[in-house]
mmCIF file with all atom_site columns, C-alpha atoms in Angstrom:
data_model
loop_
_atom_site.group_PDB
_atom_site.id
_atom_site.type_symbol
_atom_site.label_atom_id
_atom_site.label_alt_id
_atom_site.label_comp_id
_atom_site.label_asym_id
_atom_site.label_entity_id
_atom_site.label_seq_id
_atom_site.pdbx_PDB_ins_code
_atom_site.Cartn_x
_atom_site.Cartn_y
_atom_site.Cartn_z
_atom_site.occupancy
_atom_site.B_iso_or_equiv
_atom_site.pdbx_formal_charge
_atom_site.auth_seq_id
_atom_site.auth_comp_id
_atom_site.auth_asym_id
_atom_site.auth_atom_id
_atom_site.pdbx_PDB_model_num
ATOM 1   C CA . MET A 1 1   ? -31.260 32.502 95.642  1.00 47.00 ? 1   MET A CA 1
ATOM 2   C CA . ARG A 1 2   ? -32.799 31.117 92.917  1.00 57.00 ? 2   ARG A CA 1
ATOM 3   C CA . LYS A 1 3   ? -32.468 27.806 91.268  1.00 66.00 ? 3   LYS A CA 1
ATOM 4   C CA . VAL A 1 4   ? -33.807 26.918 87.788  1.00 67.00 ? 4   VAL A CA 1
ATOM 5   C CA . LYS A 1 5   ? -34.364 23.381 86.448  1.00 69.00 ? 5   LYS A CA 1
ATOM 6   C CA . VAL A 1 6   ? -35.290 22.686 82.808  1.00 70.00 ? 6   VAL A CA 1
ATOM 7   C CA . ILE A 1 7   ? -36.590 19.346 81.811  1.00 69.00 ? 7   ILE A CA 1
ATOM 8   C CA . VAL A 1 8   ? -36.643 18.701 78.244  1.00 69.00 ? 8   VAL A CA 1
ATOM 9   C CA . ASN A 1 9   ? -39.073 15.933 76.980  1.00 66.00 ? 9   ASN A CA 1
ATOM 10  C CA . THR A 1 10  ? -40.361 14.689 73.930  1.00 64.00 ? 10  THR A CA 1
ATOM 11  C CA . LEU A 1 11  ? -43.027 12.462 72.877  1.00 63.00 ? 11  LEU A CA 1
ATOM 12  C CA . GLU A 1 12  ? -40.997 9.612  73.305  1.00 65.00 ? 12  GLU A CA 1
ATOM 13  C CA . GLY A 1 13  ? -40.221 10.445 77.217  1.00 66.00 ? 13  GLY A CA 1
ATOM 14  C CA . GLU A 1 14  ? -37.838 12.450 78.880  1.00 66.00 ? 14  GLU A CA 1
ATOM 15  C CA . ALA A 1 15  ? -34.740 13.514 76.972  1.00 67.00 ? 15  ALA A CA 1
ATOM 16  C CA . GLY A 1 16  ? -32.817 15.532 79.527  1.00 70.00 ? 16  GLY A CA 1
ATOM 17  C CA . ARG A 1 17  ? -32.847 17.438 82.873  1.00 73.00 ? 17  ARG A CA 1
ATOM 18  C CA . ILE A 1 18  ? -30.206 20.307 83.382  1.00 75.00 ? 18  ILE A CA 1
ATOM 19  C CA . ALA A 1 19  ? -30.031 23.019 85.956  1.00 75.00 ? 19  ALA A CA 1
ATOM 20  C CA . PHE A 1 20  ? -29.220 26.399 86.014  1.00 73.00 ? 20  PHE A CA 1
ATOM 21  C CA . LYS A 1 21  ? -27.982 29.232 88.580  1.00 72.00 ? 21  LYS A CA 1
ATOM 22  C CA . ASP A 1 22  ? -30.377 32.016 87.542  1.00 67.00 ? 22  ASP A CA 1
ATOM 23  C CA . VAL A 1 23  ? -33.442 32.430 85.372  1.00 65.00 ? 23  VAL A CA 1
ATOM 24  C CA . GLY A 1 24  ? -31.189 34.496 82.743  1.00 69.00 ? 24  GLY A CA 1
ATOM 25  C CA . CYS A 1 25  ? -29.281 30.847 82.035  1.00 73.00 ? 25  CYS A CA 1
ATOM 26  C CA . ALA A 1 26  ? -32.338 28.984 81.871  1.00 71.00 ? 26  ALA A CA 1
ATOM 27  C CA . ASN A 1 27  ? -33.956 31.618 79.388  1.00 71.00 ? 27  ASN A CA 1
ATOM 28  C CA . ALA A 1 28  ? -30.711 31.519 77.010  1.00 74.00 ? 28  ALA A CA 1
ATOM 29  C CA . PHE A 1 29  ? -30.940 27.126 77.063  1.00 74.00 ? 29  PHE A CA 1
ATOM 30  C CA . ILE A 1 30  ? -34.538 27.988 75.985  1.00 72.00 ? 30  ILE A CA 1
ATOM 31  C CA . MET A 1 31  ? -34.264 30.384 73.144  1.00 71.00 ? 31  MET A CA 1
ATOM 32  C CA . VAL A 1 32  ? -31.111 28.042 71.981  1.00 73.00 ? 32  VAL A CA 1
ATOM 33  C CA . MET A 1 33  ? -33.821 24.892 72.345  1.00 71.00 ? 33  MET A CA 1
ATOM 34  C CA . ASN A 1 34  ? -36.147 26.814 70.600  1.00 67.00 ? 34  ASN A CA 1
ATOM 35  C CA . ARG A 1 35  ? -33.831 27.595 67.337  1.00 70.00 ? 35  ARG A CA 1
ATOM 36  C CA . GLU A 1 36  ? -32.684 24.113 66.904  1.00 68.00 ? 36  GLU A CA 1
ATOM 37  C CA . ALA A 1 37  ? -36.058 22.713 67.178  1.00 65.00 ? 37  ALA A CA 1
ATOM 38  C CA . LEU A 1 38  ? -36.770 25.136 64.309  1.00 64.00 ? 38  LEU A CA 1
ATOM 39  C CA . LYS A 1 39  ? -33.637 24.328 62.254  1.00 67.00 ? 39  LYS A CA 1
ATOM 40  C CA . THR A 1 40  ? -34.504 20.584 62.185  1.00 65.00 ? 40  THR A CA 1
ATOM 41  C CA . ASN A 1 41  ? -38.248 20.521 62.285  1.00 62.00 ? 41  ASN A CA 1
ATOM 42  C CA . GLN A 1 42  ? -38.640 18.776 65.634  1.00 59.00 ? 42  GLN A CA 1
ATOM 43  C CA . LEU A 1 43  ? -41.678 20.513 67.171  1.00 58.00 ? 43  LEU A CA 1
ATOM 44  C CA . ASN A 1 44  ? -42.704 17.829 69.406  1.00 59.00 ? 44  ASN A CA 1
ATOM 45  C CA . TRP A 1 45  ? -40.584 18.987 72.289  1.00 60.00 ? 45  TRP A CA 1
ATOM 46  C CA . LYS A 1 46  ? -41.880 20.100 75.711  1.00 62.00 ? 46  LYS A CA 1
ATOM 47  C CA . ILE A 1 47  ? -39.710 22.049 77.797  1.00 64.00 ? 47  ILE A CA 1
ATOM 48  C CA . GLU A 1 48  ? -40.908 22.134 81.971  1.00 63.00 ? 48  GLU A CA 1
ATOM 49  C CA . VAL A 1 49  ? -39.559 25.048 83.953  1.00 62.00 ? 49  VAL A CA 1
ATOM 50  C CA . GLU A 1 50  ? -39.229 24.393 87.936  1.00 59.00 ? 50  GLU A CA 1
ATOM 51  C CA . LEU A 1 51  ? -38.246 27.562 89.652  1.00 57.00 ? 51  LEU A CA 1
ATOM 52  C CA . VAL A 1 52  ? -37.125 26.221 93.194  1.00 56.00 ? 52  VAL A CA 1
ATOM 53  C CA . LEU A 1 53  ? -37.489 29.230 95.839  1.00 52.00 ? 53  LEU A CA 1
ATOM 54  C CA . GLN A 1 54  ? -35.783 29.272 98.878  1.00 50.00 ? 54  GLN A CA 1
ATOM 55  C CA . GLU A 1 55  ? -37.415 31.873 101.268 1.00 47.00 ? 55  GLU A CA 1
ATOM 56  C CA . GLU A 1 56  ? -36.116 30.844 104.815 1.00 40.00 ? 56  GLU A CA 1
ATOM 57  C CA . ASP A 1 57  ? -37.732 27.507 105.594 1.00 36.00 ? 57  ASP A CA 1
ATOM 58  C CA . SER A 1 58  ? -40.448 27.646 103.232 1.00 39.00 ? 58  SER A CA 1
ATOM 59  C CA . ARG A 1 59  ? -39.829 26.453 99.885  1.00 42.00 ? 59  ARG A CA 1
ATOM 60  C CA . LYS A 1 60  ? -42.474 26.299 96.541  1.00 43.00 ? 60  LYS A CA 1
ATOM 61  C CA . ILE A 1 61  ? -41.971 25.129 93.121  1.00 42.00 ? 61  ILE A CA 1
ATOM 62  C CA . LEU A 1 62  ? -43.243 26.545 90.406  1.00 43.00 ? 62  LEU A CA 1
ATOM 63  C CA . LYS A 1 63  ? -43.924 24.932 86.986  1.00 46.00 ? 63  LYS A CA 1
ATOM 64  C CA . LEU A 1 64  ? -44.059 26.637 83.788  1.00 46.00 ? 64  LEU A CA 1
ATOM 65  C CA . PHE A 1 65  ? -44.561 24.558 80.785  1.00 43.00 ? 65  PHE A CA 1
ATOM 66  C CA . TYR A 1 66  ? -43.577 25.924 77.071  1.00 47.00 ? 66  TYR A CA 1
ATOM 67  C CA . LYS A 1 67  ? -44.115 23.701 73.944  1.00 46.00 ? 67  LYS A CA 1
ATOM 68  C CA . VAL A 1 68  ? -42.223 24.650 70.980  1.00 44.00 ? 68  VAL A CA 1
ATOM 69  C CA . ASN A 1 69  ? -44.936 24.170 68.600  1.00 41.00 ? 69  ASN A CA 1
ATOM 70  C CA . GLU A 1 70  ? -46.968 26.380 70.379  1.00 50.00 ? 70  GLU A CA 1
ATOM 71  C CA . ASN A 1 71  ? -44.325 29.655 70.140  1.00 50.00 ? 71  ASN A CA 1
ATOM 72  C CA . ASN A 1 72  ? -42.293 29.260 67.405  1.00 47.00 ? 72  ASN A CA 1
ATOM 73  C CA . ASP A 1 73  ? -41.541 33.217 67.545  1.00 50.00 ? 73  ASP A CA 1
ATOM 74  C CA . ASP A 1 74  ? -38.187 33.015 70.653  1.00 49.00 ? 74  ASP A CA 1
ATOM 75  C CA . SER A 1 75  ? -39.738 35.053 73.062  1.00 51.00 ? 75  SER A CA 1
ATOM 76  C CA . PRO A 1 76  ? -38.386 34.491 75.975  1.00 54.00 ? 76  PRO A CA 1
ATOM 77  C CA . ILE A 1 77  ? -40.068 33.265 78.865  1.00 56.00 ? 77  ILE A CA 1
ATOM 78  C CA . GLN A 1 78  ? -37.832 34.867 81.716  1.00 54.00 ? 78  GLN A CA 1
ATOM 79  C CA . ASP A 1 79  ? -40.898 37.489 82.205  1.00 60.00 ? 79  ASP A CA 1
ATOM 80  C CA . GLU A 1 80  ? -43.197 34.706 83.180  1.00 62.00 ? 80  GLU A CA 1
ATOM 81  C CA . LEU A 1 81  ? -40.972 33.131 85.125  1.00 60.00 ? 81  LEU A CA 1
ATOM 82  C CA . ILE A 1 82  ? -40.037 36.348 86.942  1.00 62.00 ? 82  ILE A CA 1
ATOM 83  C CA . ARG A 1 83  ? -43.982 37.615 87.519  1.00 66.00 ? 83  ARG A CA 1
ATOM 84  C CA . SER A 1 84  ? -44.322 33.772 89.111  1.00 66.00 ? 84  SER A CA 1
ATOM 85  C CA . TYR A 1 85  ? -41.485 34.449 91.185  1.00 64.00 ? 85  TYR A CA 1
ATOM 86  C CA . ILE A 1 86  ? -42.814 37.882 92.735  1.00 70.00 ? 86  ILE A CA 1
ATOM 87  C CA . GLN A 1 87  ? -46.552 36.523 92.790  1.00 74.00 ? 87  GLN A CA 1
ATOM 88  C CA . THR A 1 88  ? -45.005 33.086 94.977  1.00 71.00 ? 88  THR A CA 1
ATOM 89  C CA . LYS A 1 89  ? -42.761 35.525 97.181  1.00 72.00 ? 89  LYS A CA 1
ATOM 90  C CA . ASN A 1 90  ? -45.900 38.006 97.663  1.00 78.00 ? 90  ASN A CA 1
ATOM 91  C CA . GLU A 1 91  ? -48.092 35.137 98.134  1.00 79.00 ? 91  GLU A CA 1
ATOM 92  C CA . MET A 1 92  ? -45.348 33.787 100.907 1.00 77.00 ? 92  MET A CA 1
ATOM 93  C CA . GLN A 1 93  ? -45.352 37.049 102.901 1.00 80.00 ? 93  GLN A CA 1
ATOM 94  C CA . GLU A 1 94  ? -48.864 37.187 102.937 1.00 85.00 ? 94  GLU A CA 1
ATOM 95  C CA . GLU A 1 95  ? -48.762 33.833 104.744 1.00 84.00 ? 95  GLU A CA 1
ATOM 96  C CA . LYS A 1 96  ? -46.073 35.259 106.929 1.00 85.00 ? 96  LYS A CA 1
ATOM 97  C CA . ASP A 1 97  ? -48.033 38.268 107.356 1.00 88.00 ? 97  ASP A CA 1
ATOM 98  C CA . LEU A 1 98  ? -51.514 36.323 108.574 1.00 89.00 ? 98  LEU A CA 1
ATOM 99  C CA . GLN A 1 99  ? -49.233 34.230 110.811 1.00 89.00 ? 99  GLN A CA 1
ATOM 100 C CA . LYS A 1 100 ? -47.791 37.364 112.528 1.00 89.00 ? 100 LYS A CA 1
ATOM 101 C CA . ILE A 1 101 ? -51.398 38.864 112.826 1.00 90.00 ? 101 ILE A CA 1
ATOM 102 C CA . LYS A 1 102 ? -52.959 35.830 114.568 1.00 92.00 ? 102 LYS A CA 1
ATOM 103 C CA . GLU A 1 103 ? -49.997 35.833 116.922 1.00 91.00 ? 103 GLU A CA 1
ATOM 104 C CA . LEU A 1 104 ? -50.886 39.173 118.199 1.00 90.00 ? 104 LEU A CA 1
ATOM 105 C CA . GLU A 1 105 ? -54.101 39.065 118.130 1.00 92.00 ? 105 GLU A CA 1
ATOM 106 C CA . GLU A 1 106 ? -53.371 35.937 120.391 1.00 91.00 ? 106 GLU A CA 1
ATOM 107 C CA . LEU A 1 107 ? -50.815 37.967 122.709 1.00 89.00 ? 107 LEU A CA 1
ATOM 108 C CA . ILE A 1 108 ? -53.376 40.640 122.790 1.00 90.00 ? 108 ILE A CA 1
ATOM 109 C CA . LYS A 1 109 ? -55.889 38.596 124.522 1.00 91.00 ? 109 LYS A CA 1
ATOM 110 C CA . LYS A 1 110 ? -53.515 36.900 126.641 1.00 88.00 ? 110 LYS A CA 1
ATOM 111 C CA . TYR A 1 111 ? -52.262 40.685 127.924 1.00 87.00 ? 111 TYR A CA 1
ATOM 112 C CA . LYS A 1 112 ? -56.204 41.775 128.340 1.00 87.00 ? 112 LYS A CA 1
ATOM 113 C CA . SER A 1 113 ? -56.794 39.187 130.557 1.00 86.00 ? 113 SER A CA 1
ATOM 114 C CA . ILE A 1 114 ? -53.767 39.703 132.486 1.00 84.00 ? 114 ILE A CA 1
ATOM 115 C CA . ILE A 1 115 ? -54.573 43.466 132.827 1.00 84.00 ? 115 ILE A CA 1
ATOM 116 C CA . ARG A 1 116 ? -58.066 42.691 133.760 1.00 83.00 ? 116 ARG A CA 1
ATOM 117 C CA . GLU A 1 117 ? -56.727 40.452 136.545 1.00 82.00 ? 117 GLU A CA 1
ATOM 118 C CA . LEU A 1 118 ? -54.292 42.910 137.881 1.00 81.00 ? 118 LEU A CA 1
ATOM 119 C CA . ILE A 1 119 ? -56.713 46.269 137.939 1.00 78.00 ? 119 ILE A CA 1
ATOM 120 C CA . PRO A 1 120 ? -58.921 44.658 140.894 1.00 75.00 ? 120 PRO A CA 1
ATOM 121 C CA . ASN A 1 121 ? -55.534 44.340 143.058 1.00 70.00 ? 121 ASN A CA 1
ATOM 122 C CA . ILE A 1 122 ? -53.812 47.806 141.710 1.00 68.00 ? 122 ILE A CA 1
ATOM 123 C CA . LEU A 1 123 ? -57.535 49.357 143.099 1.00 60.00 ? 123 LEU A CA 1
#
């Protein structure tokens, strides 16, 4: 499961925090915030998005910074969140794969030494 935290900051400091159950809900909130910022000319907001991944015992947080005054075209951030999610998931899988390879190499060494000890006894 994924959980998305959105933090809205202004020049004066943190304005609020809200958590969403998925990326789509957070994306809708960000788009509404963009529209509001354009209507009220408050382009000093910075929206920070944290995507929390829970994969087995691993937990990684990705942070994306979205500034309303840099991008006023209502473009969604969902694609970027999904790309980051996939990238992090792939990195986590690579780490698991490398660990598995190391474990298998150690087992091979162990079995080779056992076989070397057994061969003279068999002959």
